[in-house]
Amino acid sequence: MKKIEFNLLDEPWIRVLCPDCTVKEVSLTDALLQAHNYTDLAGELPTQDAAVLRLLLAVLHAVFGRVDANGQPVELKNTTSAVRQWKSLWQPGRLPEAPIQNYLSKWHDRFWLFHPERPFWQVPKAEIGTEYTSAKLNGELSESGNKIRLFSSYAGIGKTELSYSQAARWLLYLNGFDDTSSKPKGKGLPSPGAGWMGKLGLIQATGNNLFETLLFNLTLLRDGSSAWGQENPCWEYNTPHNKERVLISLPDNPSELLSLQSRRLLLHRRENKVIGYSLLGGDFFDRINAFSEQMTVWRSSQEKKDSPVVYSPKRHDPTRQFWREFPAVFDEHTRLGLPVHTPGIVRWITLLQSPSSRCLNSKTMIRFQITGVEYGDKDFFITDAFSDELSFHISLLDEMGKKWRSYVTQEISRCEQLADAIGQLANDLAIASGTHTTTAHQNAKEQFYFQIDQPFRQWLYSIDPGWDEDETDASLSDWQTQAQRIARKLGNQLSEQAGPAAFCGRSVKKSSGTGKKAETVSVYYASPKAYNNFLYQVRKIYTGNGGI
């Protein structure tokens, strides 16, 4: 079929959440111009929403990286011009219609989902690529021909075909998060790895409605400080990229990066339904120091002591709560001996609410959300999708909040030490009862993090960096008391559950020393002894000397 169909600027396909908690599909144009009337994106998965958000941001960068709210040419060369531009978009509470409509009208023909020459987010030459069914395109299934999901959320024709609107959403998702299972058609080609979004520790700022979310993430300066290059989104290319597995230079402008074509894709349709697609590897670049990417957490590393520190995107660990990553995301202090590079979006929000910009009220509550997928063996398949979020006073990010960021980082460190103490207690109790397993330590730590999770989030939300010294001390004292109470209560429960065998205890022979000094000693384990040692460790965490 060569029929031109389904223009994304006109047809409803983006799922949005309305204020009355209903979900509906809208066109790309409507999603932008009516963003103030929608609470948020509401796709099938948070990772799909992240992919759609990046497309919407790419359009906004392509427009407002060139013209102002009145459609007049503008150059964003410094902090002053960028902040002025952002303010002019933010203050009306909705996006200006004329500049967006003019831009989208100009490029209308590049947004056809099905087109013989320029299908959106696709290339006809991908037809020679690896073929997959719609069950693989659907990210809720991600089902290949040789791996059937036993407990699928779809059945029958729901697995074998997708509507055009569904396929458009999953097309964006697939380009960003695709795994590495496809085989190259050419010989000697490099591996592009997973899709670019799948390599990231994705983070975004979230507002009270879709308009605020879009504006918060519209980073008009790279890392909140330096000017971008000329905007060049993929739909503006004179000739679409169609070669397989191409190593490119890091894009120097946000619209090109946000519309990066990590895969060469081509949808297959039959009777107004998408039944599958073909895929080849697409564009990729070196992830080291790829600071054009504004929506990722970074990992710092150093080969040798005197070698330069380098940074690469750090994927989120789905087993770790977001607040445990607070130091790596929001605190620029040196961590583990190496400097931290905070995400570009965090730097941009910090600039917006700084005293020099005054774009946002210091009492504003900001929400940051992380999103990601978990891959299996060497990124060969996707096993899970996840998201998490944190809310706190926006002033926690500025100079006034510097002291509090340090306090929060310290309390997170103490929580980690409490978790270790709980884990050691569980391990000692298992030995004492004769039921020692390799998982006792980790299971107990997970119980502790589960119990302390919501209290910590609530404490973080309550913090006001504008508090005086007495209010600060009271908040810290209340939190430390609560954290210790949670740890002690869990420790007591574990000790009671260990049973009579653990109470009586047992002696275990262990090796002590090394080399000629090595000897076997007998160590006595019992729940009373283990619990007392645990209480000592808890006191030591907060006093430094165990209360002695």
Coordinates of C-alpha atoms in Angstrom, one line a residue:
M1 CA 0.0 0.0 0.0
K2 CA 1.3 3.4 -1.0
K3 CA -1.7 5.5 0.1
I4 CA -0.8 8.6 2.1
E5 CA -2.6 8.3 5.4
F6 CA -2.8 9.6 9.0
N7 CA -1.2 13.0 9.5
L8 CA 0.0 13.3 13.1
L9 CA -0.7 17.0 13.1
D10 CA -4.4 16.5 12.4
E11 CA -5.4 13.0 13.6
P12 CA -5.9 12.1 17.3
W13 CA -3.2 9.8 18.6
I14 CA -1.5 11.3 21.7
R15 CA -3.2 10.1 24.9
V16 CA -3.7 12.9 27.4
L17 CA -5.2 13.0 30.9
C18 CA -8.0 15.5 31.3
P19 CA -8.8 17.4 34.6
D20 CA -11.8 15.1 35.2
C21 CA -9.5 12.1 35.1
T22 CA -10.7 10.9 31.7
V23 CA -8.2 9.9 29.0
K24 CA -8.6 10.9 25.3
E25 CA -6.6 11.0 22.2
V26 CA -5.6 14.3 20.6
S27 CA -3.5 15.4 17.6
L28 CA 0.0 16.7 18.0
T29 CA -1.2 20.2 17.3
D30 CA -3.9 20.0 19.9
A31 CA -1.5 18.5 22.5
L32 CA 0.6 21.7 22.2
L33 CA -2.0 24.4 21.7
Q34 CA -4.3 23.0 24.4
A35 CA -1.6 21.7 26.7
H36 CA -2.8 24.0 29.5
N37 CA -6.2 22.2 29.5
Y38 CA -4.6 18.7 30.0
T39 CA -3.2 17.4 33.2
D40 CA -0.5 15.2 31.7
L41 CA 0.3 12.6 29.0
A42 CA -1.5 9.3 29.6
G43 CA 0.0 6.7 27.4
E44 CA 0.1 2.9 28.0
L45 CA 3.5 3.1 29.7
P46 CA 5.5 5.9 31.4
T47 CA 8.3 5.2 28.9
Q48 CA 5.9 5.8 26.0
D49 CA 4.9 9.1 27.6
A50 CA 8.6 10.0 27.9
A51 CA 9.1 9.3 24.1
V52 CA 6.0 11.4 23.2
L53 CA 7.2 14.2 25.5
R54 CA 10.5 14.4 23.7
L55 CA 8.8 14.7 20.4
L56 CA 6.7 17.6 21.7
L57 CA 9.8 19.3 23.1
A58 CA 11.6 18.8 19.8
V59 CA 8.8 20.7 18.0
L60 CA 8.9 23.5 20.6
H61 CA 12.7 23.8 20.3
A62 CA 12.3 23.9 16.5
V63 CA 9.9 26.8 16.9
F64 CA 11.0 28.8 19.9
G65 CA 14.7 28.3 19.3
R66 CA 14.2 30.6 16.3
V67 CA 11.3 32.9 17.0
D68 CA 9.7 34.6 20.0
A69 CA 6.1 34.3 21.3
N70 CA 5.0 36.9 18.6
G71 CA 6.7 35.0 15.8
Q72 CA 9.6 37.4 15.4
P73 CA 13.2 36.1 14.9
V74 CA 15.2 35.7 18.1
E75 CA 18.7 34.6 19.0
L76 CA 19.2 32.8 22.3
K77 CA 22.9 33.5 22.9
N78 CA 23.1 34.0 26.6
T79 CA 21.3 33.7 29.9
T80 CA 19.5 37.0 29.6
S81 CA 17.9 36.3 26.2
A82 CA 17.1 32.7 27.1
V83 CA 15.4 33.6 30.3
R84 CA 13.5 36.5 28.7
Q85 CA 12.2 34.0 26.0
W86 CA 11.2 31.5 28.6
K87 CA 9.3 34.1 30.7
S88 CA 7.4 35.3 27.7
L89 CA 6.2 31.7 27.1
W90 CA 5.5 30.9 30.7
Q91 CA 3.6 34.0 31.9
P92 CA 0.5 33.7 29.7
G93 CA -0.1 30.2 31.0
R94 CA -0.5 28.7 27.5
L95 CA 1.6 28.3 24.4
P96 CA 1.2 31.0 21.7
E97 CA -0.8 29.7 18.8
A98 CA 0.4 31.6 15.8
P99 CA 4.2 30.7 15.8
I100 CA 3.3 27.0 16.4
Q101 CA 0.6 26.9 13.7
N102 CA 2.9 28.7 11.2
Y103 CA 5.7 26.2 11.8
L104 CA 3.5 23.1 11.7
S105 CA 1.8 24.3 8.5
K106 CA 5.2 24.7 6.8
W107 CA 6.2 21.1 7.7
H108 CA 2.8 19.5 7.5
D109 CA 3.7 17.0 4.8
R110 CA 6.6 15.6 6.9
F111 CA 4.1 14.3 9.5
W112 CA 2.3 11.7 7.5
L113 CA 2.6 8.3 9.3
F114 CA 2.2 6.6 5.9
H115 CA 3.9 8.2 2.9
P116 CA 5.7 6.6 0.0
E117 CA 8.8 8.8 0.4
R118 CA 8.8 10.5 3.8
P119 CA 6.8 8.5 6.3
F120 CA 7.2 10.1 9.8
W121 CA 9.9 8.6 12.0
Q122 CA 10.5 6.0 9.3
V123 CA 12.5 5.3 6.1
P124 CA 11.3 3.2 3.2
K125 CA 14.7 1.5 2.9
A126 CA 14.1 -0.1 6.3
E127 CA 12.0 -2.6 4.3
I128 CA 15.0 -4.9 4.0
G129 CA 15.5 -5.0 7.8
T130 CA 14.5 -7.6 10.4
E131 CA 10.7 -8.1 10.3
Y132 CA 8.6 -8.2 13.5
T133 CA 4.9 -8.5 14.2
S134 CA 2.8 -5.9 16.0
A135 CA 3.2 -7.9 19.2
K136 CA 6.8 -6.8 19.3
L137 CA 5.9 -3.2 18.4
N138 CA 3.5 -3.0 21.3
G139 CA 5.7 -2.1 24.3
E140 CA 3.2 -3.6 26.8
L141 CA 3.9 -7.0 25.1
S142 CA 7.3 -6.7 23.5
E143 CA 6.7 -10.2 22.2
S144 CA 9.0 -11.6 19.6
G145 CA 8.2 -14.6 17.4
N146 CA 10.2 -17.0 19.5
K147 CA 9.2 -15.7 23.0
I148 CA 5.5 -15.8 23.8
R149 CA 4.2 -14.0 26.9
L150 CA 2.4 -16.4 29.1
F151 CA 0.2 -13.8 30.9
S152 CA -0.3 -11.2 28.2
S153 CA -2.4 -8.0 28.6
Y154 CA -3.6 -8.5 25.0
A155 CA -5.2 -11.4 23.2
G156 CA -6.6 -12.2 19.8
I157 CA -6.5 -9.4 17.3
G158 CA -5.2 -7.1 20.1
K159 CA -1.9 -8.9 19.7
T160 CA -1.8 -9.2 15.9
E161 CA -2.8 -5.7 14.9
L162 CA -2.7 -2.1 16.2
S163 CA -4.7 1.0 15.3
Y164 CA -2.8 3.8 13.6
S165 CA -2.9 5.9 16.7
Q166 CA -1.5 3.0 18.8
A167 CA 1.2 2.3 16.2
A168 CA 2.3 6.0 16.2
R169 CA 2.8 6.0 19.9
W170 CA 4.7 2.8 20.0
L171 CA 6.8 3.9 17.0
L172 CA 8.3 6.7 19.1
Y173 CA 8.8 4.3 22.0
L174 CA 10.4 1.7 19.9
N175 CA 12.9 4.2 18.4
G176 CA 13.9 5.3 21.8
F177 CA 14.0 2.0 23.8
D178 CA 14.5 -0.8 21.3
D179 CA 16.6 -3.7 22.4
T180 CA 19.6 -5.2 20.6
S181 CA 18.0 -8.3 19.2
S182 CA 17.9 -7.3 15.6
K183 CA 20.6 -8.5 13.2
P184 CA 22.5 -6.2 10.8
K185 CA 22.0 -6.7 7.1
G186 CA 25.4 -5.3 6.1
K187 CA 28.7 -6.8 7.1
G188 CA 31.3 -5.4 9.5
L189 CA 28.9 -2.8 10.9
P190 CA 29.3 -1.4 14.4
S191 CA 26.8 -2.1 17.1
P192 CA 24.6 0.9 18.0
G193 CA 23.5 -0.7 21.3
A194 CA 20.0 -0.1 22.7
G195 CA 17.9 2.9 21.6
W196 CA 19.3 6.2 22.9
M197 CA 16.6 6.7 25.5
G198 CA 17.2 3.2 26.8
K199 CA 20.8 4.1 27.5
L200 CA 19.8 7.0 29.7
G201 CA 18.8 7.5 33.3
L202 CA 15.8 9.5 32.1
I203 CA 14.7 12.4 34.3
Q204 CA 12.1 15.1 33.7
A205 CA 10.5 17.9 35.6
T206 CA 6.7 17.7 35.9
G207 CA 4.3 20.5 36.4
N208 CA 0.6 20.9 37.4
N209 CA -0.5 20.5 33.8
L210 CA 1.0 19.5 30.4
F211 CA 1.8 23.1 29.6
E212 CA 3.9 23.5 32.7
T213 CA 5.7 20.1 32.1
L214 CA 6.6 21.2 28.6
L215 CA 7.9 24.6 29.7
F216 CA 9.9 23.1 32.6
N217 CA 11.7 20.8 30.2
L218 CA 12.2 23.3 27.5
T219 CA 15.9 23.9 28.2
L220 CA 16.7 26.9 26.1
L221 CA 20.4 26.8 27.2
R222 CA 22.6 23.7 27.4
D223 CA 23.1 22.9 31.1
G224 CA 21.5 26.2 31.8
S225 CA 24.6 28.1 30.6
S226 CA 25.7 27.8 27.0
A227 CA 23.9 28.5 23.7
W228 CA 22.7 25.7 21.4
G229 CA 23.5 25.3 17.8
Q230 CA 21.0 25.8 15.0
E231 CA 17.9 23.7 15.4
N232 CA 17.6 20.8 13.0
P233 CA 15.0 18.2 13.8
C234 CA 14.9 15.0 11.8
W235 CA 11.8 16.0 9.8
E236 CA 13.6 19.0 8.4
Y237 CA 16.4 17.0 6.9
N238 CA 16.6 17.5 3.1
T239 CA 17.3 13.8 2.8
P240 CA 16.3 11.4 5.6
H241 CA 19.0 9.3 7.1
N242 CA 18.6 5.8 5.8
K243 CA 22.0 4.1 6.1
E244 CA 22.3 1.2 8.6
R245 CA 24.1 1.6 11.9
V246 CA 25.7 5.0 11.4
L247 CA 28.1 6.6 13.9
I248 CA 27.3 10.3 13.9
S249 CA 28.6 13.4 15.8
L250 CA 26.8 14.4 18.9
P251 CA 24.0 16.7 17.9
D252 CA 24.6 20.3 19.1
N253 CA 21.0 21.3 19.1
P254 CA 18.1 19.9 21.2
S255 CA 15.5 19.4 18.4
E256 CA 17.9 17.1 16.6
L257 CA 18.9 15.1 19.7
L258 CA 15.3 14.8 20.8
S259 CA 14.3 13.5 17.4
L260 CA 17.3 11.2 17.1
Q261 CA 16.6 8.2 14.8
S262 CA 18.2 5.4 16.8
R263 CA 16.5 2.9 14.5
R264 CA 15.5 2.8 10.8
L265 CA 11.8 1.7 10.9
L266 CA 9.0 1.0 8.5
L267 CA 5.5 0.1 9.6
H268 CA 3.5 -2.5 7.7
R269 CA -0.3 -2.1 7.4
R270 CA -3.3 -4.0 6.2
E271 CA -6.9 -2.9 6.1
N272 CA -6.3 0.2 8.2
K273 CA -4.4 -1.7 10.8
V274 CA -0.7 -2.0 11.6
I275 CA 0.4 -5.6 11.6
G276 CA 4.1 -5.3 12.0
Y277 CA 7.3 -3.5 11.0
S278 CA 10.8 -3.8 9.6
L279 CA 13.8 -2.5 11.5
L280 CA 17.5 -1.7 11.0
G281 CA 20.0 -0.1 13.3
G282 CA 20.1 3.7 13.0
D283 CA 22.1 6.7 14.2
F284 CA 24.3 6.5 17.3
F285 CA 27.1 8.4 18.9
D286 CA 29.7 8.2 21.7
R287 CA 27.8 8.5 25.0
I288 CA 30.9 9.8 26.9
N289 CA 30.5 13.4 27.9
A290 CA 27.4 13.7 25.7
F291 CA 26.2 16.8 27.5
S292 CA 23.8 17.8 24.8
E293 CA 21.5 15.3 26.5
Q294 CA 19.6 17.3 29.2
M295 CA 17.3 14.6 30.5
T296 CA 19.7 12.0 32.1
V297 CA 21.5 11.3 35.3
W298 CA 25.3 11.0 34.9
R299 CA 27.9 8.6 36.2
S300 CA 31.5 9.9 36.7
S301 CA 34.5 7.7 36.2
Q302 CA 38.3 7.9 36.0
E303 CA 40.7 5.4 34.5
K304 CA 43.7 6.5 36.4
K305 CA 44.3 8.9 39.3
D306 CA 45.8 11.6 37.0
S307 CA 43.5 11.0 34.0
P308 CA 40.5 13.3 33.4
V309 CA 37.1 12.5 34.8
V310 CA 34.6 11.4 32.2
Y311 CA 30.8 11.2 32.4
S312 CA 28.4 8.8 30.8
P313 CA 24.6 8.4 31.2
K314 CA 23.7 6.3 34.3
R315 CA 20.7 4.0 34.0
H316 CA 18.3 3.9 36.9
D317 CA 18.2 0.8 39.1
P318 CA 14.5 -0.2 39.3
T319 CA 15.2 -1.7 42.7
R320 CA 16.3 1.6 44.2
Q321 CA 13.9 4.3 45.2
F322 CA 14.5 7.7 43.5
W323 CA 15.2 9.5 46.7
R324 CA 18.3 7.3 47.3
E325 CA 19.8 8.8 44.1
F326 CA 19.3 12.4 45.4
P327 CA 23.0 13.1 45.9
A328 CA 23.9 12.0 42.3
V329 CA 21.0 14.0 40.8
F330 CA 20.7 17.2 42.8
D331 CA 23.9 17.7 44.8
E332 CA 26.9 18.9 42.9
H333 CA 29.4 18.0 45.7
T334 CA 32.1 15.5 45.1
R335 CA 30.8 11.9 45.4
L336 CA 33.0 8.9 46.0
G337 CA 36.0 11.2 45.3
L338 CA 34.8 12.3 41.9
P339 CA 32.9 15.5 40.9
V340 CA 29.1 15.1 40.1
H341 CA 27.6 16.4 36.9
T342 CA 24.0 17.2 37.7
P343 CA 21.4 16.7 34.9
G344 CA 20.9 19.5 32.4
I345 CA 17.2 19.8 33.3
V346 CA 18.1 20.3 37.0
R347 CA 20.5 23.0 36.1
W348 CA 17.9 24.7 33.9
I349 CA 15.3 24.6 36.6
T350 CA 17.8 26.0 39.1
L351 CA 18.5 28.9 36.7
L352 CA 14.8 29.6 36.3
Q353 CA 14.2 30.1 40.0
S354 CA 17.5 31.8 40.8
P355 CA 17.4 35.4 42.2
S356 CA 18.8 36.7 38.9
S357 CA 16.0 35.1 36.8
R358 CA 13.0 35.2 39.2
C359 CA 10.9 33.1 36.8
L360 CA 9.5 30.9 39.6
N361 CA 8.3 31.5 43.1
S362 CA 10.7 30.1 45.7
K363 CA 7.7 28.4 47.4
T364 CA 6.9 26.5 44.3
M365 CA 6.8 22.7 44.7
I366 CA 8.7 21.0 41.9
R367 CA 8.3 17.3 40.9
F368 CA 11.0 15.3 39.2
Q369 CA 10.2 12.0 37.5
I370 CA 12.5 9.3 36.4
T371 CA 11.6 6.7 33.8
G372 CA 13.3 3.7 32.3
V373 CA 13.2 0.1 31.1
E374 CA 15.1 -2.8 32.5
Y375 CA 16.9 -5.0 29.9
G376 CA 17.8 -8.6 30.0
D377 CA 21.0 -10.3 28.9
K378 CA 23.2 -7.6 27.1
D379 CA 20.1 -5.5 26.4
F380 CA 18.8 -8.3 24.2
F381 CA 15.2 -8.0 25.4
I382 CA 13.2 -5.7 27.7
T383 CA 12.0 -7.2 31.0
D384 CA 10.2 -4.3 32.7
A385 CA 9.3 -0.6 32.6
F386 CA 9.3 1.6 35.6
S387 CA 9.0 5.2 36.9
D388 CA 9.3 7.0 40.2
E389 CA 9.1 10.6 41.3
L390 CA 10.1 13.1 44.0
S391 CA 8.5 16.4 45.1
F392 CA 10.1 19.2 47.1
H393 CA 10.5 22.9 47.4
I394 CA 12.1 24.3 44.3
S395 CA 14.4 26.5 46.5
L396 CA 16.1 23.4 47.6
L397 CA 18.0 23.6 44.3
D398 CA 19.4 27.1 44.7
E399 CA 22.1 28.6 46.8
M400 CA 19.8 29.0 49.8
G401 CA 19.1 25.3 49.7
K402 CA 22.7 24.3 49.5
K403 CA 22.9 23.6 53.3
W404 CA 19.7 21.5 53.1
R405 CA 21.0 19.5 50.2
S406 CA 23.9 18.5 52.3
Y407 CA 21.6 17.6 55.2
V408 CA 19.4 15.4 52.9
T409 CA 22.5 13.7 51.5
Q410 CA 23.7 13.0 55.0
E411 CA 20.4 11.5 56.1
I412 CA 20.3 9.3 53.0
S413 CA 23.7 8.0 53.9
R414 CA 22.4 7.3 57.4
C415 CA 19.5 5.4 55.9
E416 CA 21.9 3.3 53.9
Q417 CA 23.8 2.5 57.1
L418 CA 20.6 1.6 58.9
A419 CA 19.7 -0.7 56.0
D420 CA 23.2 -2.4 56.3
A421 CA 22.7 -2.8 60.1
I422 CA 19.2 -4.4 59.5
G423 CA 20.8 -6.7 56.9
Q424 CA 23.6 -7.7 59.3
L425 CA 21.0 -8.4 62.0
A426 CA 19.0 -10.6 59.6
N427 CA 22.2 -12.5 58.6
D428 CA 23.2 -13.1 62.2
L429 CA 19.7 -14.2 63.1
A430 CA 19.7 -16.7 60.2
I431 CA 23.0 -18.2 61.4
A432 CA 21.7 -18.3 65.0
S433 CA 18.6 -20.3 64.0
G434 CA 20.5 -22.5 61.6
T435 CA 18.6 -21.3 58.5
H436 CA 21.2 -19.1 57.0
T437 CA 20.7 -18.3 53.3
T438 CA 22.4 -15.9 50.9
T439 CA 19.3 -13.8 50.6
A440 CA 18.5 -13.0 54.2
H441 CA 20.7 -9.9 54.3
Q442 CA 19.2 -8.4 51.1
N443 CA 15.6 -9.3 51.9
A444 CA 15.8 -7.5 55.2
K445 CA 17.3 -4.4 53.6
E446 CA 14.5 -4.3 51.1
Q447 CA 12.0 -4.6 54.0
F448 CA 13.6 -1.6 55.7
Y449 CA 13.6 0.5 52.5
F450 CA 10.0 -0.3 51.9
Q451 CA 9.0 0.8 55.4
I452 CA 11.1 4.0 55.4
D453 CA 10.2 5.0 51.8
Q454 CA 7.0 7.0 52.3
P455 CA 8.2 8.7 55.6
F456 CA 11.4 9.9 53.8
R457 CA 9.4 11.3 50.9
Q458 CA 7.0 13.1 53.2
W459 CA 10.0 14.6 55.2
L460 CA 11.7 15.7 52.0
Y461 CA 8.4 17.3 50.8
S462 CA 8.0 19.2 54.1
I463 CA 11.5 20.8 54.0
D464 CA 11.5 24.6 53.6
P465 CA 15.0 25.9 53.0
G466 CA 13.8 29.2 54.3
W467 CA 13.4 27.9 57.9
D468 CA 15.4 29.5 60.6
E469 CA 18.0 27.5 62.6
D470 CA 15.5 26.3 65.3
E471 CA 13.0 25.1 62.7
T472 CA 15.8 23.3 60.8
D473 CA 17.1 21.6 63.9
A474 CA 13.6 20.5 64.9
S475 CA 13.0 19.0 61.4
L476 CA 16.3 17.1 61.4
S477 CA 15.7 15.8 65.0
D478 CA 12.2 14.7 64.2
W479 CA 13.3 12.8 61.1
Q480 CA 16.3 11.1 62.8
T481 CA 14.0 10.0 65.6
Q482 CA 11.5 8.6 63.1
A483 CA 14.2 6.8 61.1
Q484 CA 15.6 5.1 64.2
R485 CA 12.2 4.1 65.4
I486 CA 11.4 2.5 62.1
A487 CA 14.7 0.6 62.1
R488 CA 14.4 -0.5 65.7
K489 CA 10.8 -1.7 65.2
L490 CA 11.8 -3.8 62.2
G491 CA 14.9 -5.1 64.0
N492 CA 12.6 -6.2 66.9
Q493 CA 10.2 -7.9 64.5
L494 CA 13.0 -9.8 62.9
S495 CA 14.4 -10.9 66.2
E496 CA 11.0 -12.2 67.4
Q497 CA 10.3 -14.0 64.2
A498 CA 13.7 -15.8 64.4
G499 CA 12.1 -18.2 67.0
P500 CA 13.3 -20.2 69.9
A501 CA 16.2 -21.8 68.0
A502 CA 17.8 -18.4 67.4
F503 CA 17.1 -17.3 71.0
C504 CA 19.1 -20.4 72.2
G505 CA 21.8 -19.8 69.6
R506 CA 24.6 -21.8 68.3
S507 CA 28.3 -21.7 67.9
V508 CA 29.8 -21.6 64.4
K509 CA 33.5 -22.3 63.5
K510 CA 35.1 -19.5 61.4
S511 CA 38.5 -18.8 60.1
S512 CA 40.4 -15.9 61.6
G513 CA 43.5 -14.2 60.3
T514 CA 45.6 -15.1 57.2
G515 CA 48.7 -16.9 56.3
K516 CA 50.6 -18.4 59.3
K517 CA 48.4 -16.5 61.7
A518 CA 45.2 -18.2 60.3
E519 CA 43.3 -20.1 62.9
T520 CA 39.8 -21.5 63.4
V521 CA 37.7 -19.9 66.1
S522 CA 34.3 -20.6 67.5
V523 CA 31.8 -17.7 67.3
Y524 CA 28.5 -17.8 69.2
Y525 CA 25.4 -16.5 67.5
A526 CA 22.1 -15.8 69.3
S527 CA 19.2 -13.4 68.7
P528 CA 19.7 -11.4 72.0
K529 CA 23.3 -10.9 71.2
A530 CA 22.6 -10.0 67.5
Y531 CA 19.8 -7.6 68.5
N532 CA 22.0 -5.8 71.1
N533 CA 24.7 -5.4 68.6
F534 CA 22.2 -4.0 66.1
L535 CA 21.0 -1.4 68.7
Y536 CA 24.6 -0.5 69.2
Q537 CA 25.1 0.0 65.5
V538 CA 22.0 2.2 65.3
R539 CA 23.2 4.4 68.1
K540 CA 26.6 4.6 66.5
I541 CA 25.2 5.8 63.2
Y542 CA 23.7 8.9 64.9
T543 CA 26.2 9.5 67.7
G544 CA 29.4 8.3 66.2
N545 CA 30.3 6.2 69.2
G546 CA 27.4 3.8 69.8
G547 CA 26.3 5.8 72.8
I548 CA 29.3 4.7 74.9

